[in-house]
Each structure stands twice: as structure tokens, then as C-alpha cells.
mmCIF file of N, CA and C and ligand atoms in Angstrom:
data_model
loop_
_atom_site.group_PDB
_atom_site.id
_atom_site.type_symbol
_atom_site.label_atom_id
_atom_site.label_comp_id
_atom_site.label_asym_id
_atom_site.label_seq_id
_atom_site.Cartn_x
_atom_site.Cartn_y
_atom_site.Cartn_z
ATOM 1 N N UNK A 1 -7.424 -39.728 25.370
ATOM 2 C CA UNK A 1 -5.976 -39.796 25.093
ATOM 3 C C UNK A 1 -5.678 -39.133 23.725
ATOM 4 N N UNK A 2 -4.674 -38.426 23.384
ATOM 5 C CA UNK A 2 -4.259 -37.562 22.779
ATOM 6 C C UNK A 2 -3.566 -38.470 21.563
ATOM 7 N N UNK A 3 -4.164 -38.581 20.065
ATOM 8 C CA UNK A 3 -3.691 -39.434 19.071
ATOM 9 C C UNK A 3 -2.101 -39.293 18.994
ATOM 10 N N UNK A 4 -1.506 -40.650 18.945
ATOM 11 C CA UNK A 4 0.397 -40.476 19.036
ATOM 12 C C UNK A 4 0.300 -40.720 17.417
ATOM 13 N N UNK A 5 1.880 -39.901 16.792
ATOM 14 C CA UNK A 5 1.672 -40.322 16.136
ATOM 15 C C UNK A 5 2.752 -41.150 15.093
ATOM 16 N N UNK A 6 3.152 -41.788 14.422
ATOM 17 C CA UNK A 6 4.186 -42.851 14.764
ATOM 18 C C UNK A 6 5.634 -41.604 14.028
ATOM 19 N N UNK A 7 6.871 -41.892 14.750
ATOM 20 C CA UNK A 7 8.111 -41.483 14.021
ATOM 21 C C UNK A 7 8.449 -42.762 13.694
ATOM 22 N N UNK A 8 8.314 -43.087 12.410
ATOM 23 C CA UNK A 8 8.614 -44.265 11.341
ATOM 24 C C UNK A 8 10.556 -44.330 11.436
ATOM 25 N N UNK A 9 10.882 -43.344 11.264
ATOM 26 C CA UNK A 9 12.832 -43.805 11.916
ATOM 27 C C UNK A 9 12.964 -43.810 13.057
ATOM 28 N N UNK A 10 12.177 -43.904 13.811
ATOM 29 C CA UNK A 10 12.568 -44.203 15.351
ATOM 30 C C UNK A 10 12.136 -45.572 15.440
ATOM 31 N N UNK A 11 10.940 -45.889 14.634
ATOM 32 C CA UNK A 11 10.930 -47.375 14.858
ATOM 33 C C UNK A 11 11.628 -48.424 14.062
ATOM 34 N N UNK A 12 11.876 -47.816 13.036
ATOM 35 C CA UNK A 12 12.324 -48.810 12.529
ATOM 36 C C UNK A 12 14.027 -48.860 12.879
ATOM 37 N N UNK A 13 14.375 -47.420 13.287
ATOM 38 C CA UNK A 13 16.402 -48.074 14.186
ATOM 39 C C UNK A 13 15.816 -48.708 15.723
ATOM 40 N N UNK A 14 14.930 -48.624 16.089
ATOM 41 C CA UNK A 14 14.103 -49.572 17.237
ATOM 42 C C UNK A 14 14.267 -51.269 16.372
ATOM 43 N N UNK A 15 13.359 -51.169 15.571
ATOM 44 C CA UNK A 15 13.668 -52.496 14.956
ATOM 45 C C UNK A 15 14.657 -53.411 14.240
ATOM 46 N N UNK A 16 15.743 -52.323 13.604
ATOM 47 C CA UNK A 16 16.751 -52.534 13.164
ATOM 48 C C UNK A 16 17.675 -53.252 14.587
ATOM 49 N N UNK A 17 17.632 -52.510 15.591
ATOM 50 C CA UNK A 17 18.578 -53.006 16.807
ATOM 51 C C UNK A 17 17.995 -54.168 17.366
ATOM 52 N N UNK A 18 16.883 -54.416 17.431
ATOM 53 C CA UNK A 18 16.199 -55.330 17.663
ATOM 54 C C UNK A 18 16.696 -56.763 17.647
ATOM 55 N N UNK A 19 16.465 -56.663 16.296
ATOM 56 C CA UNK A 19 16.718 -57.232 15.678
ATOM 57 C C UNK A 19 17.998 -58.068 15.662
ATOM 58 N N UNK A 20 19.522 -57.367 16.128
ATOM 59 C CA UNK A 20 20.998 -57.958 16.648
ATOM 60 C C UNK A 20 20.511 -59.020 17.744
ATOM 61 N N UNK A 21 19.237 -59.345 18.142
ATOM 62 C CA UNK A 21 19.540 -59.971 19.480
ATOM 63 C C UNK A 21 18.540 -61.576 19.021
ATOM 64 N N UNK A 22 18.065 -61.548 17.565
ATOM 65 C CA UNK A 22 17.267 -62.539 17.131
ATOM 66 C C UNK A 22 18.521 -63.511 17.646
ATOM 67 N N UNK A 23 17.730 -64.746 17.544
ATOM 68 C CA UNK A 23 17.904 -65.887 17.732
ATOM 69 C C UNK A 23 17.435 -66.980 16.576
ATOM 70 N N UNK A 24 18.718 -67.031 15.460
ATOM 71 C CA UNK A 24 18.094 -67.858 14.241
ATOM 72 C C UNK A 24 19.149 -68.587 13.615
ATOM 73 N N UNK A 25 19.881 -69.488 14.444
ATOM 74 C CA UNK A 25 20.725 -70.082 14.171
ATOM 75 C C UNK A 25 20.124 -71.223 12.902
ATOM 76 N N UNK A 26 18.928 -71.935 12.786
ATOM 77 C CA UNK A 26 18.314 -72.282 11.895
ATOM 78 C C UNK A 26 18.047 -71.973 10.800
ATOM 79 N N UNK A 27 17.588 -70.806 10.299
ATOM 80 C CA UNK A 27 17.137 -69.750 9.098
ATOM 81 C C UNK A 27 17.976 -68.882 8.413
ATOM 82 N N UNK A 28 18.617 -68.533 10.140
ATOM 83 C CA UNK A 28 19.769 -67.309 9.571
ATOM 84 C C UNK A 28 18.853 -66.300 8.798
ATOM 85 N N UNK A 29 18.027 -66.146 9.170
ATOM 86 C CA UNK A 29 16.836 -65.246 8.337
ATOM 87 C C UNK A 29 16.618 -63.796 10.129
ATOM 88 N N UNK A 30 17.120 -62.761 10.565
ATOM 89 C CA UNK A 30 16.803 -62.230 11.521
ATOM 90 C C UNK A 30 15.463 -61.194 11.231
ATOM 91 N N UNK A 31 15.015 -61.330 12.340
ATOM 92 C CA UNK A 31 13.388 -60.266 12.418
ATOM 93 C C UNK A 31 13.268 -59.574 13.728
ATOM 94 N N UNK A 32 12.813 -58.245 13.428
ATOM 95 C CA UNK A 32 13.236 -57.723 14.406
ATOM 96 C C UNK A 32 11.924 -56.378 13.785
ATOM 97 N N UNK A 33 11.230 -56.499 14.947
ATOM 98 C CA UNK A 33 9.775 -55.537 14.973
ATOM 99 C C UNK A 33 9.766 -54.653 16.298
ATOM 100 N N UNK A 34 9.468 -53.654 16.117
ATOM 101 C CA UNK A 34 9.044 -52.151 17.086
ATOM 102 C C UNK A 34 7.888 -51.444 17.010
ATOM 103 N N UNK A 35 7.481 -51.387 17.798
ATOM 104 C CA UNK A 35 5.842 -51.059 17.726
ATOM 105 C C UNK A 35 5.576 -49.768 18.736
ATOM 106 N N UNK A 36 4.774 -48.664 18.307
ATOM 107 C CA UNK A 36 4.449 -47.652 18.865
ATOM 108 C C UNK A 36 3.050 -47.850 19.536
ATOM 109 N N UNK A 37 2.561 -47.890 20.551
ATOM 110 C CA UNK A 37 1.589 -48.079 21.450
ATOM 111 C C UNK A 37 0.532 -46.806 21.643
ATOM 112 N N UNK A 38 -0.679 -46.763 21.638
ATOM 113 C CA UNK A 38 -1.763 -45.546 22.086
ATOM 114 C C UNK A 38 -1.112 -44.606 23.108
ATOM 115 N N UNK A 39 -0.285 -45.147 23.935
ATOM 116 C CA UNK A 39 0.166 -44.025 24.978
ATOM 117 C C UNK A 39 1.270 -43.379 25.100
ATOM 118 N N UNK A 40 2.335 -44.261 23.649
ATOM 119 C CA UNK A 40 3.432 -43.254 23.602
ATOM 120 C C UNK A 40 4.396 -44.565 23.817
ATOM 121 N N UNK A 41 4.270 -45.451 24.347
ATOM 122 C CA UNK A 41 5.123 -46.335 24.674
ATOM 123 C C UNK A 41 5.837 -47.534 23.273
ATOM 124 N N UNK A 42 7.137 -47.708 23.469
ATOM 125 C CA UNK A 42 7.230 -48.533 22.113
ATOM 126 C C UNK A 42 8.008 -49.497 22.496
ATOM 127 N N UNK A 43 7.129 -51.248 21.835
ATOM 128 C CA UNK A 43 7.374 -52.405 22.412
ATOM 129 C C UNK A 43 7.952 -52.692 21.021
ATOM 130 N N UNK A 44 9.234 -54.169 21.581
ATOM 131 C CA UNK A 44 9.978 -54.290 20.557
ATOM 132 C C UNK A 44 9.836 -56.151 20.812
ATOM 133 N N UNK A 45 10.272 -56.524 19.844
ATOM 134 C CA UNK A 45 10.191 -58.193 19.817
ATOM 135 C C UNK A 45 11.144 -58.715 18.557
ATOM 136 N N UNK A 46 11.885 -59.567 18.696
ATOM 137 C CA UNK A 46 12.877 -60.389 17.537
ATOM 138 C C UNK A 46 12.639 -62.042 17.570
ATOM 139 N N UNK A 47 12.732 -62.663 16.476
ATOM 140 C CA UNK A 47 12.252 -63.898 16.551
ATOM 141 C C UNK A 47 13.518 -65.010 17.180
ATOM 142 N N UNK A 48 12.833 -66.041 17.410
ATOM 143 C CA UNK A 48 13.138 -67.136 18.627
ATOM 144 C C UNK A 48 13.199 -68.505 18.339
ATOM 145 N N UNK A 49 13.966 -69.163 17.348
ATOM 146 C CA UNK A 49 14.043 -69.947 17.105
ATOM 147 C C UNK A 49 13.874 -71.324 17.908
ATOM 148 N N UNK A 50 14.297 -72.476 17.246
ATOM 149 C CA UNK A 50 14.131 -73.796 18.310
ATOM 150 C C UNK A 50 14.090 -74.994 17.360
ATOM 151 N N UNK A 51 15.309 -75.605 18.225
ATOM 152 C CA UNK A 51 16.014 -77.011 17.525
ATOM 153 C C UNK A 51 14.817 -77.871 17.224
ATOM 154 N N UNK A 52 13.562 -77.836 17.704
ATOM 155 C CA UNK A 52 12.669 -78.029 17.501
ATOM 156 C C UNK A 52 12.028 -77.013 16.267
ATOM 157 N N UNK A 53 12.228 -77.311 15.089
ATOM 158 C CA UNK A 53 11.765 -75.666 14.200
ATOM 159 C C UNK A 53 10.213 -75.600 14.309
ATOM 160 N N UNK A 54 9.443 -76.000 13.957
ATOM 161 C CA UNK A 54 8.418 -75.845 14.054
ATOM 162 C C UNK A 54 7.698 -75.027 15.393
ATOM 163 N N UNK A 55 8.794 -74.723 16.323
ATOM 164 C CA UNK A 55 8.316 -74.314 17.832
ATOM 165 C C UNK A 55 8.775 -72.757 17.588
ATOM 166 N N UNK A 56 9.603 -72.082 16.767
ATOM 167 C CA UNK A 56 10.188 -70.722 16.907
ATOM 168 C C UNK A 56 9.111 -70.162 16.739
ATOM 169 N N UNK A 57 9.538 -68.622 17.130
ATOM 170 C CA UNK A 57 8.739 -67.613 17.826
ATOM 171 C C UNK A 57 9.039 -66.627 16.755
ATOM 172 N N UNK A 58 8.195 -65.879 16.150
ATOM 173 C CA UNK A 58 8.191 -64.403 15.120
ATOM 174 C C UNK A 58 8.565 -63.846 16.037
ATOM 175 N N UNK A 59 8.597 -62.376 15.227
ATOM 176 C CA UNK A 59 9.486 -61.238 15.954
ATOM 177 C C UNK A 59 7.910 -60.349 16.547
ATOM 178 N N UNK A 60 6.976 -60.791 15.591
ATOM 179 C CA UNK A 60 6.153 -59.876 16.327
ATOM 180 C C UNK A 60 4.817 -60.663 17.284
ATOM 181 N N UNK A 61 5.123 -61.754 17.081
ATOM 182 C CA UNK A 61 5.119 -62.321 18.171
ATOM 183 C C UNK A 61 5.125 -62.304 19.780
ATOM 184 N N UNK A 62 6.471 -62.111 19.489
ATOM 185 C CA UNK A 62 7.145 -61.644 20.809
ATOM 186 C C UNK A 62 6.726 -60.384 21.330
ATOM 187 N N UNK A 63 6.910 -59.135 20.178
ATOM 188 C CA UNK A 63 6.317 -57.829 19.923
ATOM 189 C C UNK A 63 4.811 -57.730 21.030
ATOM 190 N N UNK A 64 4.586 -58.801 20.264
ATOM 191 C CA UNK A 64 2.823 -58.577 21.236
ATOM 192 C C UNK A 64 2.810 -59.196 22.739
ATOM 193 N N UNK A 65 3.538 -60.038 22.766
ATOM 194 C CA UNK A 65 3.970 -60.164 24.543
ATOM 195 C C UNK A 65 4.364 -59.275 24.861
ATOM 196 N N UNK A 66 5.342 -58.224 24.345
ATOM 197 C CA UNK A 66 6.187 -57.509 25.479
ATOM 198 C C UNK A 66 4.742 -56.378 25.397
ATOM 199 N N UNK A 67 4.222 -56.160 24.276
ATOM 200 C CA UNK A 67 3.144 -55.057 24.168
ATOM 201 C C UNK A 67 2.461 -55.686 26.170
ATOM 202 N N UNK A 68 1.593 -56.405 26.322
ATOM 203 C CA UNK A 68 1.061 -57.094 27.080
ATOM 204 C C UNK A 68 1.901 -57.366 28.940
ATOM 205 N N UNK A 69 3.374 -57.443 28.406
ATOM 206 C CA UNK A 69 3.924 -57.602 29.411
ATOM 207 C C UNK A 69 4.113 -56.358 30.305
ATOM 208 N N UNK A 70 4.429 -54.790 29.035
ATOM 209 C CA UNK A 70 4.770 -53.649 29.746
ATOM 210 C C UNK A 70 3.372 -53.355 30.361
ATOM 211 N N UNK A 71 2.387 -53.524 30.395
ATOM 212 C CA UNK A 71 1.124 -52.749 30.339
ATOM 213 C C UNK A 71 -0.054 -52.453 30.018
ATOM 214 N N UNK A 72 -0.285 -53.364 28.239
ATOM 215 C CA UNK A 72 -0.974 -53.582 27.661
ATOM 216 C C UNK A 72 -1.643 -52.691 26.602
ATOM 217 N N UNK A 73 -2.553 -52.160 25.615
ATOM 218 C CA UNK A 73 -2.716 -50.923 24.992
ATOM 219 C C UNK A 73 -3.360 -51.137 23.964
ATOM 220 N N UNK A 74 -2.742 -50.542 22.812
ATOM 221 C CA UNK A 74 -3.341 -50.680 21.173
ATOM 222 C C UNK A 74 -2.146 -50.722 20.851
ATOM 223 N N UNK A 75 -2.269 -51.442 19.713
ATOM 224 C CA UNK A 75 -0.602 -50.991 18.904
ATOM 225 C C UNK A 75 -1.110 -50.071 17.795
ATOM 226 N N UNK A 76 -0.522 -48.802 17.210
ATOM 227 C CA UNK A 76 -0.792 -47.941 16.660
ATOM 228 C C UNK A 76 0.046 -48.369 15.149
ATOM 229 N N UNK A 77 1.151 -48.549 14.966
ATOM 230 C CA UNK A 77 1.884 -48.870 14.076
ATOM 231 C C UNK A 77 2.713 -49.585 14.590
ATOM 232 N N UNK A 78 3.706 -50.371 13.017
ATOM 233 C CA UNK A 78 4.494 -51.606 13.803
ATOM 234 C C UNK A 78 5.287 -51.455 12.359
ATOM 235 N N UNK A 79 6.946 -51.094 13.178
ATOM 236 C CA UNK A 79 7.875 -51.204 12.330
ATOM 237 C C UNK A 79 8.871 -52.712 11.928
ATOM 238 N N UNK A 80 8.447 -53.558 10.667
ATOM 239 C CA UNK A 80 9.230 -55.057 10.671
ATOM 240 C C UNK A 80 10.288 -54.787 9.634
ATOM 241 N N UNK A 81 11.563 -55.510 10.206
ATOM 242 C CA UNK A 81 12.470 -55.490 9.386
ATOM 243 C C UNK A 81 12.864 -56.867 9.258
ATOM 244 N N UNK A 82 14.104 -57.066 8.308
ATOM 245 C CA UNK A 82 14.187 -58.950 8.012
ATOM 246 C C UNK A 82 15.369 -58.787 7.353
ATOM 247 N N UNK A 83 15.895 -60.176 7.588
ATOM 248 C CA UNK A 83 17.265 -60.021 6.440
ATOM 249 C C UNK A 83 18.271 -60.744 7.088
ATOM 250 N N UNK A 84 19.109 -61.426 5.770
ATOM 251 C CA UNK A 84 20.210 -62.109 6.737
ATOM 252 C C UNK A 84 21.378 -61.841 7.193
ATOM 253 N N UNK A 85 21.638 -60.673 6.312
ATOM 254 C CA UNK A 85 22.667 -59.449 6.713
ATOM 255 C C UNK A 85 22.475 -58.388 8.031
ATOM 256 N N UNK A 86 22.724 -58.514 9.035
ATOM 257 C CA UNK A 86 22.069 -57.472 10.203
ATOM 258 C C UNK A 86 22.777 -55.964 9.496
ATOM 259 N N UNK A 87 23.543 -55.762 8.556
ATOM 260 C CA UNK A 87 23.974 -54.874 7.977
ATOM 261 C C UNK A 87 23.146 -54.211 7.164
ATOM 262 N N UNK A 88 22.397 -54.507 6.705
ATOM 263 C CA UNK A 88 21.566 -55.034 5.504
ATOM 264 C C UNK A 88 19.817 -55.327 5.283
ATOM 265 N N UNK A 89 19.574 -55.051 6.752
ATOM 266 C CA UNK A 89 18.078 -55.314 6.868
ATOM 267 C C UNK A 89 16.857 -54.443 6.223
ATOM 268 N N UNK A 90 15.972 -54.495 5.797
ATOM 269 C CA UNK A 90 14.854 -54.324 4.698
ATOM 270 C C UNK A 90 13.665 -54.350 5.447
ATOM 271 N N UNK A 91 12.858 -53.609 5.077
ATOM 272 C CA UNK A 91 11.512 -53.714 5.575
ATOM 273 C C UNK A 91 10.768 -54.944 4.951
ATOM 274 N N UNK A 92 10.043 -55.634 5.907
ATOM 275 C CA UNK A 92 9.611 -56.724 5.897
ATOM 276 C C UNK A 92 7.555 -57.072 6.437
ATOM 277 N N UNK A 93 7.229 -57.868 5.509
ATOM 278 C CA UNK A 93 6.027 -58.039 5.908
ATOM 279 C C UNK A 93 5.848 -59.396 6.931
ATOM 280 N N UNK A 94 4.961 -59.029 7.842
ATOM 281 C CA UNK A 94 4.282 -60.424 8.620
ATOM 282 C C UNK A 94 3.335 -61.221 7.806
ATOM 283 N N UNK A 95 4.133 -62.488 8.632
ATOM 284 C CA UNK A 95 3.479 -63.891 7.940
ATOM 285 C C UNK A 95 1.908 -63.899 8.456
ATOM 286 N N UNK A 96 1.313 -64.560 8.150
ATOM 287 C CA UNK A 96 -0.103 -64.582 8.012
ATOM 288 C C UNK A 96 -0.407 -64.803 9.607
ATOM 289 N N UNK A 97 -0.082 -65.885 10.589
ATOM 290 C CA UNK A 97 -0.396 -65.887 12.052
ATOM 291 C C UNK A 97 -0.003 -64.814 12.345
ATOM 292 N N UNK A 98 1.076 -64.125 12.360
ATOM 293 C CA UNK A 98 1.409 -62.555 12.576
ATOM 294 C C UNK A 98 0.311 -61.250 12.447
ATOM 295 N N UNK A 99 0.030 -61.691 11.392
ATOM 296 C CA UNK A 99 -1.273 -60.937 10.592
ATOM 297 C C UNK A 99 -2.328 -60.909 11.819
ATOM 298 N N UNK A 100 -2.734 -62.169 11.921
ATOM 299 C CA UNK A 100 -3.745 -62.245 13.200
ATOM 300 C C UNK A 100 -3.635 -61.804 14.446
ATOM 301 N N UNK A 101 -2.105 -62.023 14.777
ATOM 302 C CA UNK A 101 -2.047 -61.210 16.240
ATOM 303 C C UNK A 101 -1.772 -59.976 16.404
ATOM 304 N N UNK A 102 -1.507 -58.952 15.284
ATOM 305 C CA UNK A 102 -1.460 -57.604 15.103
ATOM 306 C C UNK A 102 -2.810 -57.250 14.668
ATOM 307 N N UNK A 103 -3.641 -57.970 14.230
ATOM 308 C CA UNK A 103 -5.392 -57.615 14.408
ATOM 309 C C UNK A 103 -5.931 -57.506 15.902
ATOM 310 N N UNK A 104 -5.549 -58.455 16.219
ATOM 311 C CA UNK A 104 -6.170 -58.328 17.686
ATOM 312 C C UNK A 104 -5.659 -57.380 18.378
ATOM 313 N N UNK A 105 -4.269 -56.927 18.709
ATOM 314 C CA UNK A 105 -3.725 -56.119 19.263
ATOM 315 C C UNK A 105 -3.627 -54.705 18.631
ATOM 316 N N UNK A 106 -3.657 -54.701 17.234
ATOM 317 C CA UNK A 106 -3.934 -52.707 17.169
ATOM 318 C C UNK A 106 -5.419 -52.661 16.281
ATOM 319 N N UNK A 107 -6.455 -53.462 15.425
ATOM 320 C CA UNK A 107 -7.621 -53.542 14.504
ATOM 321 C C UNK A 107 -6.710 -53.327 13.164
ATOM 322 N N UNK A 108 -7.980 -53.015 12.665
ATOM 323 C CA UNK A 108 -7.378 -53.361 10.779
ATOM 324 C C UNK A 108 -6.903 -51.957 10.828
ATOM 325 N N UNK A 109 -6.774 -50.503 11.268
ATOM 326 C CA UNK A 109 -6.232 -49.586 10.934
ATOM 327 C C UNK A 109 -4.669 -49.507 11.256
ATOM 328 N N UNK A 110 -3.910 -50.126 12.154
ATOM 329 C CA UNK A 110 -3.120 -50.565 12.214
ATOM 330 C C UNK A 110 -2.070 -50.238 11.499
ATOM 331 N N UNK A 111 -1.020 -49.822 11.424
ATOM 332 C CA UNK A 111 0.203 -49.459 10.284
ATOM 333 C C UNK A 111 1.118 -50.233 10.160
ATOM 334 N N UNK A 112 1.574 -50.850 8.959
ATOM 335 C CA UNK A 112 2.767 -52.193 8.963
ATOM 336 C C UNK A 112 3.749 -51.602 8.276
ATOM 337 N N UNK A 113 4.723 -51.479 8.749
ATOM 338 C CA UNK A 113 6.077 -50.880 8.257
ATOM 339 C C UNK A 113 6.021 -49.759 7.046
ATOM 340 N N UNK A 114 4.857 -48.444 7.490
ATOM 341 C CA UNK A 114 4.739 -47.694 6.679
ATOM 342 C C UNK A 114 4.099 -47.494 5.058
ATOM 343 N N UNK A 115 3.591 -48.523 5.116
ATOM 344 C CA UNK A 115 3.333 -48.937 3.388
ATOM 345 C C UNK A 115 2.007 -49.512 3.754
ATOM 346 N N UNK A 116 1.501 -50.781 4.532
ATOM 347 C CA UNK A 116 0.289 -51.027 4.604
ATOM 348 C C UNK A 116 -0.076 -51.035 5.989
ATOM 349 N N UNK A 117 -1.770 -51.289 5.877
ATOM 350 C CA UNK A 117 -2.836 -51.733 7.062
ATOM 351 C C UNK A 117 -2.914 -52.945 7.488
ATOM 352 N N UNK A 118 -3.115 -53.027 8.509
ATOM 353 C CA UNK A 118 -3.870 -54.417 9.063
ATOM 354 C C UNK A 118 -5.085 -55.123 8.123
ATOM 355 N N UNK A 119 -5.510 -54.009 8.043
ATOM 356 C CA UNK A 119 -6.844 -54.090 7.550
ATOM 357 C C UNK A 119 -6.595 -54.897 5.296
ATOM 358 N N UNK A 120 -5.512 -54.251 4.894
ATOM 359 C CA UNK A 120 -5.283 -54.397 3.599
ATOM 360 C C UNK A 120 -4.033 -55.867 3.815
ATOM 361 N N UNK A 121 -3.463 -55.731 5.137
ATOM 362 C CA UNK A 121 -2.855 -57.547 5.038
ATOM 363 C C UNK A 121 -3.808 -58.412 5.106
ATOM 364 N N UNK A 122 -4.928 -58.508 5.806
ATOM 365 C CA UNK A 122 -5.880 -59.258 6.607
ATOM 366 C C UNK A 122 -7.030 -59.369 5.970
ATOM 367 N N UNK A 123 -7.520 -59.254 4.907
ATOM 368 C CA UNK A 123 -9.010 -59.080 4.722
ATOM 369 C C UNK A 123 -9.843 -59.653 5.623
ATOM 370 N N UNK A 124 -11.316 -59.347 5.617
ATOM 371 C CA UNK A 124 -12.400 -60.053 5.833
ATOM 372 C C UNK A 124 -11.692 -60.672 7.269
ATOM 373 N N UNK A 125 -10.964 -60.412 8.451
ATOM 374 C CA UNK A 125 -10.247 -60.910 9.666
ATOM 375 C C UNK A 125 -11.183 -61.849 10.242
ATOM 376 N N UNK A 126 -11.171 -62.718 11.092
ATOM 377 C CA UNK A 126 -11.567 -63.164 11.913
ATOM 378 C C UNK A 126 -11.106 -62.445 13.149
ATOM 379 N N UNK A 127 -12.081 -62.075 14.211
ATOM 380 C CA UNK A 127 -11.317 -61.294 15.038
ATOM 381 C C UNK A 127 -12.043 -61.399 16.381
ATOM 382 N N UNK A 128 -12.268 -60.771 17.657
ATOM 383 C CA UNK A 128 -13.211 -60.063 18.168
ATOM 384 C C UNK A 128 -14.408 -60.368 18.559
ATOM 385 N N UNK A 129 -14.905 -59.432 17.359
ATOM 386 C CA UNK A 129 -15.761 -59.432 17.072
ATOM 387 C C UNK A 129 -17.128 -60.318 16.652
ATOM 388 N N UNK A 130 -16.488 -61.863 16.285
ATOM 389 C CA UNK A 130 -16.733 -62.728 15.793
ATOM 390 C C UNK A 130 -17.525 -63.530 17.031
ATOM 391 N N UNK A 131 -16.632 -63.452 18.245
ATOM 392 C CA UNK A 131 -16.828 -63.522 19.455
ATOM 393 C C UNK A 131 -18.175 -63.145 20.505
ATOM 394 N N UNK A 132 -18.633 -62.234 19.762
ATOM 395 C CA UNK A 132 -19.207 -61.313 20.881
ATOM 396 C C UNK A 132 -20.428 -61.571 20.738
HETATM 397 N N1 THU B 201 9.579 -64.760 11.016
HETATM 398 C C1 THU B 201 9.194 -63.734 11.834
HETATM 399 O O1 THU B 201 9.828 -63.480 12.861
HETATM 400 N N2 THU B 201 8.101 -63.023 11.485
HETATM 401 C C2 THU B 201 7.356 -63.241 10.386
HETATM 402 O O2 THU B 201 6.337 -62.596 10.202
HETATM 403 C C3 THU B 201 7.796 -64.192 9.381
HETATM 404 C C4 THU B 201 8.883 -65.110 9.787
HETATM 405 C C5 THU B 201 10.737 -65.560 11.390
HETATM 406 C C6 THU B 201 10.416 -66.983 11.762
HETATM 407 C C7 THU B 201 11.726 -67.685 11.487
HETATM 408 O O3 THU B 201 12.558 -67.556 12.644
HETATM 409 C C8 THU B 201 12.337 -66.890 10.346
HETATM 410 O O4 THU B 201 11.642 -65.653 10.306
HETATM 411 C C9 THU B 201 12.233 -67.576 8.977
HETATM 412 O O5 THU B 201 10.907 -67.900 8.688
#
């Protein structure tokens, strides 16, 4: 397969739109992630709150279901945005469980909203590998 290679403003107005459809009546904090896939394909995910808080869902989270739901793959890069202004949204880093499920799904080379790795969020990962 032929290396893709990410258009960083396509994902991130991917993630920016995304993002209008969070669900955070709690936080009022919206997240909204787009992810470019090994084959060209780009999965998107926004977080999911719940009157129950402790039960809401990250944005990339979700991100990695729909990765899984369309088809399945690598994730190559992953555009996160955040903010409580949907006017207004900022590039944003994943929380640490986030961290882990974007290891498993693209490895530590991985691209996080243009600035870092999987590999430089995650040190020393538990992963995989650990497994085998
Ligand atoms: N959130 C995400 O969607 N991704 C992260 O990596 C960090 C936090 C969400 C969870 C919650 O709905 C809101 O942001 C505030 O923590």
C-alpha cells in the first residue's frame, strides 16, 4: 500500500465539524477528532457525555470505533480539537486512556494534531506487544 499522507486542514475542518455534534451538556468542554487511515479513509469521533459522568465517551474514543466500524486499518495521524466556544476551537491533546487507544490503533509513530507522536505522548507504552 502506497504511504498516505496526512492533509492536516482537511482534518482538522473534519474535526472542527465534528465536533458541532459533541454531546457535553456536563463540561460544556466540546471534542471533536478526525483521523486519516493507511488506505486513505478518514474516521471522525466527538465526545459523549452521560448524566452518569464518569460513563462519557472521548472524542477519540469514539474515533477508534468508527476507525473499526468502517473497516478497520492503522490510523496514520489524528487531528484533536477542544474548546467551549465551537467558534473558537484549538488544537487539543488526548487524555492519557486516549493515549492508549491511539497506540493500539496507529503505534508510537502515529501523528497527534501535527505537533506530536504517539510515541512522545506515551512513553515506554504498554501495548501489543507486551502480549505476545
Ligand atoms: N475529552 C475527550 O473527548 N478527549 C480527551 O482526550 C480528553 C477529554 C472529553 C471528555 C469530556 O466529555 C470532556 O472532554 C471534558 O473532560
Amino acid at each position: 500500500m502506497t504511504a498516505v499522507r496526512p492533509d492536516w486542514d482537511h482534518l482538522f475542518r473534519r474535526a472542527r465539524a465534528v465536533a458541532r455534534h459533541a454531546y457535553a451538556p456536563y463540561s460544556g468542554y466540546h471534542v471533536g477528532a478526525a483521523g486519516l487511515v493507511d488506505d486513505g479513509r478518514v474516521v471522525e469521533g466527538c465526545n459523549v457525555e452521560n448524566a452518569s459522568y464518569g460513563l462519557g465517551l472521548c472524542a477519540e474514543c469514539a474515533l477508534v470505533c468508527a476507525l473499526h466500524a468502517s473497516g478497520g486499518g492503522r490510523l496514520v495521524a489524528v487531528a484533536v480539537v477542544v474548546g467551549r466556544d465551537l467558534d473558537d476551537l484549538q488544537p487539543g491533546k488526548p487524555c492519557g486512556r486516549c493515549r492508549q487507544l491511539l497506540y493500539e490503533a496507529g503505534g508510537a509513530d502515529l501523528l497527534v494534531s501535527a505537533r506530536h507522536t504517539v510515541g512522545e505522548l506515551l512513553p515506554d507504552p504498554f501495548g501489543p506487544d507486551a502480549l505476545r
